[in-house]
Tab-separated table of C-alpha atoms and ligand atoms in Angstrom:
chain	number	residue	atom	x	y	z
D	16	UNK	CA	-30.865	-31.377	-34.892
D	17	UNK	CA	-32.049	-29.425	-38.144
D	18	UNK	CA	-34.995	-30.845	-38.062
D	19	UNK	CA	-35.446	-30.099	-34.722
D	20	UNK	CA	-34.275	-26.182	-34.714
D	21	UNK	CA	-36.498	-25.822	-38.073
D	22	UNK	CA	-39.570	-27.356	-35.467
D	23	UNK	CA	-38.771	-24.989	-33.117
D	24	UNK	CA	-38.421	-22.131	-35.274
D	25	UNK	CA	-41.870	-23.482	-37.231
D	26	UNK	CA	-43.466	-23.137	-33.352
D	27	UNK	CA	-42.132	-19.417	-32.891
D	28	UNK	CA	-43.115	-17.652	-36.233
D	29	UNK	CA	-46.985	-19.568	-34.695
D	30	UNK	CA	-46.389	-17.592	-32.223
D	31	UNK	CA	-45.706	-14.322	-33.346
D	32	UNK	CA	-48.378	-14.154	-36.034
D	33	UNK	CA	-50.812	-15.264	-33.397
D	34	UNK	CA	-49.498	-12.412	-30.975
D	35	UNK	CA	-50.201	-9.821	-33.545
D	36	UNK	CA	-52.810	-11.755	-35.217
D	37	UNK	CA	-51.234	-12.351	-38.275
D	38	UNK	CA	-51.744	-15.946	-40.185
D	39	UNK	CA	-48.544	-18.137	-40.279
D	40	UNK	CA	-49.093	-19.381	-43.475
D	41	UNK	CA	-48.586	-16.080	-44.623
D	42	UNK	CA	-44.634	-16.090	-43.645
D	43	UNK	CA	-41.584	-17.712	-45.533
D	44	UNK	CA	-39.356	-19.424	-43.503
D	45	UNK	CA	-36.056	-19.045	-45.976
D	46	UNK	CA	-32.871	-20.649	-44.568
D	47	UNK	CA	-29.885	-18.985	-45.542
D	48	UNK	CA	-27.517	-21.747	-45.885
D	49	UNK	CA	-24.905	-19.608	-46.967
D	50	UNK	CA	-21.408	-21.847	-45.895
D	51	UNK	CA	-23.250	-24.872	-45.349
D	52	UNK	CA	-22.331	-27.331	-47.788
D	53	UNK	CA	-25.079	-28.660	-49.930
D	54	UNK	CA	-26.210	-31.881	-47.315
D	55	UNK	CA	-27.176	-28.899	-44.804
D	56	UNK	CA	-29.578	-27.988	-47.706
D	57	UNK	CA	-30.806	-32.062	-48.351
D	58	UNK	CA	-31.470	-31.945	-44.482
D	59	UNK	CA	-33.415	-28.455	-44.650
D	60	UNK	CA	-35.232	-29.552	-47.320
D	61	UNK	CA	-36.293	-33.298	-45.630
D	62	UNK	CA	-37.919	-31.757	-42.714
D	63	UNK	CA	-39.976	-29.593	-44.923
D	64	UNK	CA	-38.230	-25.573	-46.226
D	65	UNK	CA	-38.473	-25.158	-49.902
D	66	UNK	CA	-36.951	-21.593	-50.164
D	67	UNK	CA	-33.569	-21.173	-49.444
D	68	UNK	CA	-30.831	-18.109	-49.063
D	69	UNK	CA	-27.294	-18.154	-50.685
D	70	UNK	CA	-25.159	-15.064	-49.884
D	71	UNK	CA	-22.756	-14.698	-53.006
D	72	UNK	CA	-22.960	-16.448	-56.716
D	73	UNK	CA	-19.712	-17.962	-56.843
D	74	UNK	CA	-20.075	-20.056	-53.768
D	75	UNK	CA	-23.888	-21.207	-55.107
D	76	UNK	CA	-21.713	-21.989	-58.593
D	77	UNK	CA	-20.383	-24.685	-56.912
D	78	UNK	CA	-23.331	-25.646	-54.211
D	79	UNK	CA	-25.964	-26.298	-56.564
D	80	UNK	CA	-25.121	-29.136	-59.097
D	81	UNK	CA	-25.320	-31.153	-55.974
D	82	UNK	CA	-28.593	-30.347	-55.111
D	83	UNK	CA	-30.015	-29.806	-58.715
D	84	UNK	CA	-32.593	-32.837	-58.105
D	85	UNK	CA	-34.496	-31.143	-55.594
D	86	UNK	CA	-38.093	-30.544	-56.809
D	87	UNK	CA	-39.809	-27.655	-56.107
D	88	UNK	CA	-37.074	-25.332	-54.375
D	89	UNK	CA	-36.646	-21.776	-54.918
D	90	UNK	CA	-33.041	-20.625	-54.336
D	91	UNK	CA	-32.582	-16.224	-53.921
D	92	UNK	CA	-29.722	-14.620	-54.056
D	93	UNK	CA	-29.562	-12.163	-50.922
D	94	UNK	CA	-26.322	-10.978	-50.996
D	95	UNK	CA	-24.707	-8.055	-52.710
D	96	UNK	CA	-24.113	-8.170	-56.073
D	97	UNK	CA	-21.277	-7.499	-58.208
D	98	UNK	CA	-22.189	-5.868	-62.425
D	99	UNK	CA	-20.406	-8.407	-63.665
D	100	UNK	CA	-21.899	-11.573	-61.887
D	101	UNK	CA	-25.004	-10.455	-62.625
D	102	UNK	CA	-25.745	-12.482	-65.226
D	103	UNK	CA	-24.718	-15.131	-63.714
D	104	UNK	CA	-26.996	-14.353	-60.872
D	105	UNK	CA	-29.769	-14.525	-62.940
D	106	UNK	CA	-28.755	-18.115	-64.189
D	107	UNK	CA	-28.466	-19.178	-61.376
D	108	UNK	CA	-31.245	-18.067	-58.476
D	109	UNK	CA	-34.698	-18.224	-59.133
D	110	UNK	CA	-34.677	-14.802	-57.393
D	111	UNK	CA	-32.371	-11.804	-56.375
D	112	UNK	CA	-33.810	-9.789	-53.263
D	113	UNK	CA	-30.586	-7.011	-53.304
D	114	UNK	CA	-31.562	-5.515	-56.005
D	115	UNK	CA	-30.187	-1.279	-55.445
D	116	UNK	CA	-29.744	0.002	-57.723
D	117	UNK	CA	-31.154	1.523	-61.932
D	118	UNK	CA	-27.374	-0.254	-63.344
D	119	UNK	CA	-27.764	-4.019	-62.000
D	120	UNK	CA	-31.872	-4.067	-62.311
D	121	UNK	CA	-30.801	-3.367	-66.304
D	122	UNK	CA	-28.538	-5.841	-66.366
D	123	UNK	CA	-30.474	-8.647	-65.151
D	124	UNK	CA	-33.274	-8.067	-66.918
D	125	UNK	CA	-30.980	-8.286	-69.802
D	126	UNK	CA	-29.715	-10.926	-69.088
D	127	UNK	CA	-33.331	-12.670	-67.954
D	128	UNK	CA	-34.408	-11.747	-71.990
D	129	UNK	CA	-31.655	-13.237	-72.921
D	130	UNK	CA	-32.283	-16.753	-71.297
D	131	UNK	CA	-35.655	-16.573	-71.850
D	132	UNK	CA	-37.361	-16.655	-68.483
D	133	UNK	CA	-38.640	-13.851	-66.020
D	134	UNK	CA	-37.114	-12.822	-62.560
D	135	UNK	CA	-38.154	-12.244	-59.309
D	136	UNK	CA	-36.356	-9.345	-57.036
D	137	UNK	CA	-36.970	-7.797	-54.184
D	138	UNK	CA	-35.072	-3.718	-53.990
D	139	UNK	CA	-33.049	-3.839	-50.645
D	140	UNK	CA	-32.701	-1.179	-48.048
D	141	UNK	CA	-30.524	0.475	-46.585
D	142	UNK	CA	-32.718	0.598	-43.568
D	143	UNK	CA	-30.029	2.234	-40.947
D	144	UNK	CA	-28.173	4.363	-43.437
D	145	UNK	CA	-25.199	2.456	-42.302
D	146	UNK	CA	-22.085	2.879	-44.239
D	147	UNK	CA	-20.996	-0.019	-44.036
D	148	UNK	CA	-24.144	-1.852	-45.832
D	149	UNK	CA	-25.439	-1.589	-49.272
D	150	UNK	CA	-29.067	-0.755	-50.151
D	151	UNK	CA	-31.523	2.400	-51.074
D	152	UNK	CA	-31.471	5.144	-49.562
D	153	UNK	CA	-34.722	5.033	-46.744
D	154	UNK	CA	-35.964	7.923	-48.926
D	155	UNK	CA	-37.858	7.974	-52.026
D	156	UNK	CA	-37.021	10.942	-52.243
D	157	UNK	CA	-33.613	9.940	-53.163
D	158	UNK	CA	-32.319	9.919	-56.597
D	159	UNK	CA	-31.470	6.464	-57.216
D	160	UNK	CA	-34.599	5.745	-55.716
D	161	UNK	CA	-36.188	8.152	-58.261
D	162	UNK	CA	-34.843	6.486	-60.958
D	163	UNK	CA	-35.736	3.031	-60.237
D	164	UNK	CA	-39.412	3.642	-59.416
D	165	UNK	CA	-39.620	5.940	-63.292
D	166	UNK	CA	-37.452	2.618	-64.830
D	167	UNK	CA	-38.664	-0.384	-63.360
D	168	UNK	CA	-42.130	-1.092	-65.195
D	169	UNK	CA	-40.083	-0.905	-68.365
D	170	UNK	CA	-38.462	-3.973	-67.225
D	171	UNK	CA	-40.777	-6.409	-68.594
D	172	UNK	CA	-38.385	-9.370	-67.591
D	173	UNK	CA	-38.106	-8.597	-64.521
D	174	UNK	CA	-40.954	-8.890	-61.607
D	175	UNK	CA	-40.679	-6.933	-58.518
D	176	UNK	CA	-42.444	-8.358	-55.329
D	177	UNK	CA	-41.257	-6.271	-52.132
D	178	UNK	CA	-38.422	-4.729	-50.254
D	179	UNK	CA	-36.066	-6.164	-48.165
D	180	UNK	CA	-33.630	-5.220	-45.196
D	181	UNK	CA	-31.048	-6.071	-42.664
D	182	UNK	CA	-31.659	-3.616	-40.023
D	183	UNK	CA	-28.661	-2.335	-37.984
D	184	UNK	CA	-27.547	-4.890	-34.856
D	185	UNK	CA	-28.810	-3.749	-31.844
D	186	UNK	CA	-28.150	-6.366	-28.611
D	187	UNK	CA	-31.857	-6.636	-28.101
D	188	UNK	CA	-34.458	-7.436	-31.066
D	189	UNK	CA	-36.555	-5.122	-29.970
D	190	UNK	CA	-34.154	-2.756	-31.095
D	191	UNK	CA	-34.766	-3.356	-34.520
D	192	UNK	CA	-38.211	-2.568	-33.947
D	193	UNK	CA	-38.571	1.105	-35.461
D	194	UNK	CA	-36.275	0.038	-38.472
D	195	UNK	CA	-39.000	-3.078	-39.540
D	196	UNK	CA	-41.832	-0.070	-38.678
D	197	UNK	CA	-39.550	2.301	-41.100
D	198	UNK	CA	-39.937	-0.852	-44.127
D	199	UNK	CA	-43.000	-1.496	-44.316
D	200	UNK	CA	-44.190	2.169	-43.828
D	201	UNK	CA	-41.792	2.491	-46.771
D	202	UNK	CA	-43.714	-0.017	-48.348
D	203	UNK	CA	-46.837	1.668	-48.500
D	204	UNK	CA	-45.890	4.337	-49.714
D	205	UNK	CA	-44.636	2.747	-52.358
D	206	UNK	CA	-47.869	0.993	-52.956
D	207	UNK	CA	-49.838	4.265	-52.542
D	208	UNK	CA	-48.051	5.235	-55.883
D	209	UNK	CA	-49.936	2.425	-58.039
D	210	UNK	CA	-47.040	1.783	-60.642
D	211	UNK	CA	-48.139	0.063	-63.314
D	212	UNK	CA	-46.033	-3.980	-62.236
D	213	UNK	CA	-44.818	-3.094	-59.387
D	214	UNK	CA	-45.526	-5.572	-56.684
D	215	UNK	CA	-45.281	-4.747	-53.396
D	216	UNK	CA	-46.363	-7.212	-50.856
D	217	UNK	CA	-43.305	-8.610	-49.884
D	218	UNK	CA	-41.023	-7.653	-47.133
D	219	UNK	CA	-38.226	-9.893	-46.045
D	220	UNK	CA	-37.312	-8.952	-43.468
D	221	UNK	CA	-36.141	-10.469	-39.648
D	222	UNK	CA	-32.860	-13.237	-39.398
D	223	UNK	CA	-31.517	-15.730	-36.584
D	224	UNK	CA	-32.015	-13.204	-33.763
D	225	UNK	CA	-34.507	-11.008	-34.563
D	226	UNK	CA	-37.356	-12.865	-36.372
D	227	UNK	CA	-40.063	-12.665	-34.318
D	228	UNK	CA	-39.958	-9.399	-33.686
D	229	UNK	CA	-39.956	-8.422	-37.531
D	230	UNK	CA	-43.272	-10.968	-37.929
D	231	UNK	CA	-45.059	-8.392	-35.829
D	232	UNK	CA	-43.742	-5.635	-37.848
D	233	UNK	CA	-45.314	-7.497	-40.543
D	234	UNK	CA	-42.331	-9.812	-42.318
D	235	UNK	CA	-43.901	-12.151	-45.200
D	236	UNK	CA	-40.087	-13.988	-45.231
D	237	UNK	CA	-37.732	-14.380	-42.392
D	238	UNK	CA	-34.279	-15.324	-43.005
D	239	UNK	CA	-32.669	-17.366	-40.508
D	240	UNK	CA	-28.916	-18.559	-40.787
D	241	UNK	CA	-27.533	-19.158	-38.096
D	242	UNK	CA	-31.090	-20.737	-35.978
D	243	UNK	CA	-31.284	-23.538	-37.929
D	244	UNK	CA	-27.878	-24.754	-39.720
D	245	UNK	CA	-25.902	-23.481	-36.899
D	246	UNK	CA	-23.628	-21.187	-36.179
D	247	UNK	CA	-21.017	-20.392	-39.239
D	248	UNK	CA	-17.089	-20.657	-39.098
D	249	UNK	CA	-15.689	-17.192	-38.536
D	250	UNK	CA	-13.912	-16.114	-41.591
M	19	PLP	C1	-26.498	-13.860	-43.314
M	19	PLP	C2	-27.629	-14.073	-43.455
M	19	PLP	C3	-28.917	-14.460	-42.950
M	19	PLP	C4	-28.856	-14.830	-41.498
M	19	PLP	O1	-27.679	-15.169	-40.540
M	19	PLP	P1	-28.702	-15.641	-39.033
M	19	PLP	O2	-28.178	-14.795	-38.538
M	19	PLP	O3	-27.583	-16.474	-39.461
M	19	PLP	O4	-30.030	-15.846	-39.754
M	19	PLP	C5	-30.325	-13.422	-43.533
M	19	PLP	N1	-30.195	-12.445	-44.462
M	19	PLP	C6	-28.803	-12.068	-45.204
M	19	PLP	C7	-28.831	-11.114	-46.171
M	19	PLP	C8	-27.697	-12.792	-44.461
M	19	PLP	O5	-26.313	-12.686	-45.055
């Protein structure tokens, strides 16, 4: 089942890349395995996936022992991170894609330094300015952005790779298109600042219901849960 789903998703990624004149190899398919057991991670791994997303530090702490033997695999934290779990997150994950404050970035940098590693991070943007969602403002003039862009180059144990977002939900996937466009524009604005050490190559955007639109708008990483593993049990 999982392998078949992945096969079909790959075809859709290829088609969406083709429509927009992009190389499908520039798009990472991340399997979002939150709420699913380690056996599901293994199945997706056997079908060729190497990048996984988990939402919660605590949940992954319980799963990690069962997937430790998998080679060349990367686990990303994609959910909101509380600062008291920052050290644990740096210890468990290969990357944190949901950094949205300087405070959190500083904590993670300190933890990474302690572990003698460099951690890949993405900055999360609340692109639809939704009250219920975490993330940086969709406007670089915002004070938190100014702090971050000034201080991040000094946090040398973090490697900033790009941006992540979850746009507002719309029934029609095309409704997400303006938000994806806005993300790309934001990324290009940051690139134009030519900040030392900050890379802005990654745009993590697109989930099960809107990933094709995201690819058409420049996504370099689509994060799929339901489309790969099926419906999650309702909490
Ligand atoms: C759950 C989740 C996903 C995957 O959502 P699906 O709609 O199941 O594909 C992607 N990104 C984040 C941040 C998530 O929390």
